[in-house]
Backbone as a ProteinNet text record, in pm:
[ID]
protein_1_A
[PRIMARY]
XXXXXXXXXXXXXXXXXXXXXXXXXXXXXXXXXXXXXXXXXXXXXXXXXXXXXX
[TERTIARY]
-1573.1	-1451.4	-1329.9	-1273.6	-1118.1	-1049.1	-1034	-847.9	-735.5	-653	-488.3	-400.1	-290.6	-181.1	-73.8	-38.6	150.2	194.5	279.1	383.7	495.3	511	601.3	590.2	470	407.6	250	215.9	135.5	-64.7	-34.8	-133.6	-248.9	-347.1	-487.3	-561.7	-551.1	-637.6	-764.5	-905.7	-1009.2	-1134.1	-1151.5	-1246	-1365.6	-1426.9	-1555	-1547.9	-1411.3	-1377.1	-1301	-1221	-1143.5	-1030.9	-956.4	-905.6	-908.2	-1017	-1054.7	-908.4	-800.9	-700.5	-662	-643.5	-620.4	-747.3	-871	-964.2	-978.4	-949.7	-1035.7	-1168.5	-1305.6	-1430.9	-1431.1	-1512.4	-1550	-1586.3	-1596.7	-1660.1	-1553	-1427.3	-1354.7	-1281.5	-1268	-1202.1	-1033.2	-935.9	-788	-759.9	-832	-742.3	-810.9	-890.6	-917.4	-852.4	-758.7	-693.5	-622.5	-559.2	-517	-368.1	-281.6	-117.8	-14.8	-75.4	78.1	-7.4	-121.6	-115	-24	-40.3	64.9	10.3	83	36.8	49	-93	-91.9	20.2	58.9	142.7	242.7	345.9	481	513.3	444.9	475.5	484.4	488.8	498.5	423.1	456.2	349.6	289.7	145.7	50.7	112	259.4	323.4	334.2	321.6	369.4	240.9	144.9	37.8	-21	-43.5	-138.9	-271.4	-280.1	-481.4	-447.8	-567.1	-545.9	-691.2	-784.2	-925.7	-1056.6	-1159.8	-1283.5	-1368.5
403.7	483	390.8	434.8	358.3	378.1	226.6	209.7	281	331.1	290.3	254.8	197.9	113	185.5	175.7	241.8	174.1	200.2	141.6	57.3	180.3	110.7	20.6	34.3	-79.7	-161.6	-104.2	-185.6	-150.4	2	32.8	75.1	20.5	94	216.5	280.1	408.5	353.5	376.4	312.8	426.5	482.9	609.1	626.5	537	458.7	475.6	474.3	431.4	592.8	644.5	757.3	740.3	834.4	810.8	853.9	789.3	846	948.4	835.4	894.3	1025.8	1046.7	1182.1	1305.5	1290.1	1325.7	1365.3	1267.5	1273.2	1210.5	1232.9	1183.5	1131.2	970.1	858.5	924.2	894.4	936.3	1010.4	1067.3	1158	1077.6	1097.6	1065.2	1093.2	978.4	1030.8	1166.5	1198.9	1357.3	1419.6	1410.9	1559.3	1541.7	1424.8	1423.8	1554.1	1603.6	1758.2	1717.5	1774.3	1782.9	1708.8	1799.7	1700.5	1605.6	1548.4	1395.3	1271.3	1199	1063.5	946.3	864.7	735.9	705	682.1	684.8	551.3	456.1	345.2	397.4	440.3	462.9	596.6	676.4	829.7	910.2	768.2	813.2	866.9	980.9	1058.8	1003	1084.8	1042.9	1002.3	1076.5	1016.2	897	834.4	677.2	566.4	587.7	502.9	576.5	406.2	333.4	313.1	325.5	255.1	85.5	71.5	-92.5	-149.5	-49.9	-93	6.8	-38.8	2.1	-33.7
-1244	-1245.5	-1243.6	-1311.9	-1330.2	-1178.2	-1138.1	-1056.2	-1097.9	-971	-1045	-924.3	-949.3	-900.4	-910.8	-760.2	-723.2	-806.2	-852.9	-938.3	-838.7	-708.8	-669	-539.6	-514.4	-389.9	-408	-509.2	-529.3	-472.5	-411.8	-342.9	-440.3	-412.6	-527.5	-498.6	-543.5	-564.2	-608.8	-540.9	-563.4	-549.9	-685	-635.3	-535.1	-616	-504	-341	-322.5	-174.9	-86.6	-232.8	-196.3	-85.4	-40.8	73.1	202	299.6	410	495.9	501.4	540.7	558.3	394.8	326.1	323.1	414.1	385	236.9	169.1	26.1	21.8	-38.2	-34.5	-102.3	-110.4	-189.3	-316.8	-418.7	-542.3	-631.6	-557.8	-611.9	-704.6	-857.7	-957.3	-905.1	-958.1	-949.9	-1035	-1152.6	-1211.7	-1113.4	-995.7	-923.3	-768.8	-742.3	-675.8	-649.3	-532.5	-478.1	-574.1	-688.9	-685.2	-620.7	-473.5	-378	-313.4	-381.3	-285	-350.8	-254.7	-259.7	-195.9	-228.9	-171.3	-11.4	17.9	139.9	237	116.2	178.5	164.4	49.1	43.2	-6.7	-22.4	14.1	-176.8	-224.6	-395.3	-446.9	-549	-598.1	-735.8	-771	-832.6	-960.7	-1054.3	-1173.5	-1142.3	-1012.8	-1030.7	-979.7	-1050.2	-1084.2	-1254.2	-1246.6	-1345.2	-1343.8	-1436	-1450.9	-1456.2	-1349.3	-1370.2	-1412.7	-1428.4	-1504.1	-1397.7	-1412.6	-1417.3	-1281.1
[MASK]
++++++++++++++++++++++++++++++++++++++++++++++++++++++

C-alpha cells in the first residue's frame, strides 16, 4: 500500500501501521480514511498529503 506525506510537516501516513491514535486499524488504505481526519502531528487535513511510494 502506498505512503503519503503532510505536505506541511512532514508526517507519514503508513497504512500497514494505521493510526493507533486516531483509532484507525492497521491495514486501512488512506482513501478509506474517515473525511474529517487529519494529521495527527499538525492538525492538517487529508488535501494536504502526497503519495510518497509503496
Amino acid at each position: 500500500m502506498q505512503k503519503y506525506e503532510c505536505k506541511v510537516c512532514g508526517y507519514v501516513y503508513n497504512p500497514a501501521q494505521g493510526d493507533p491514535d486516531s483509532k484507525i486499524a492497521p491495514g486501512t488504505a488512506f482513501a478509506a480514511l474517515p473525511a474529517d481526519w487529519v494529521c495527527p502531528v499538525c492538525g492538517a487535513g487529508k488535501d494536504q498529503f502526497e503519495v510518497i511510494g509503496d
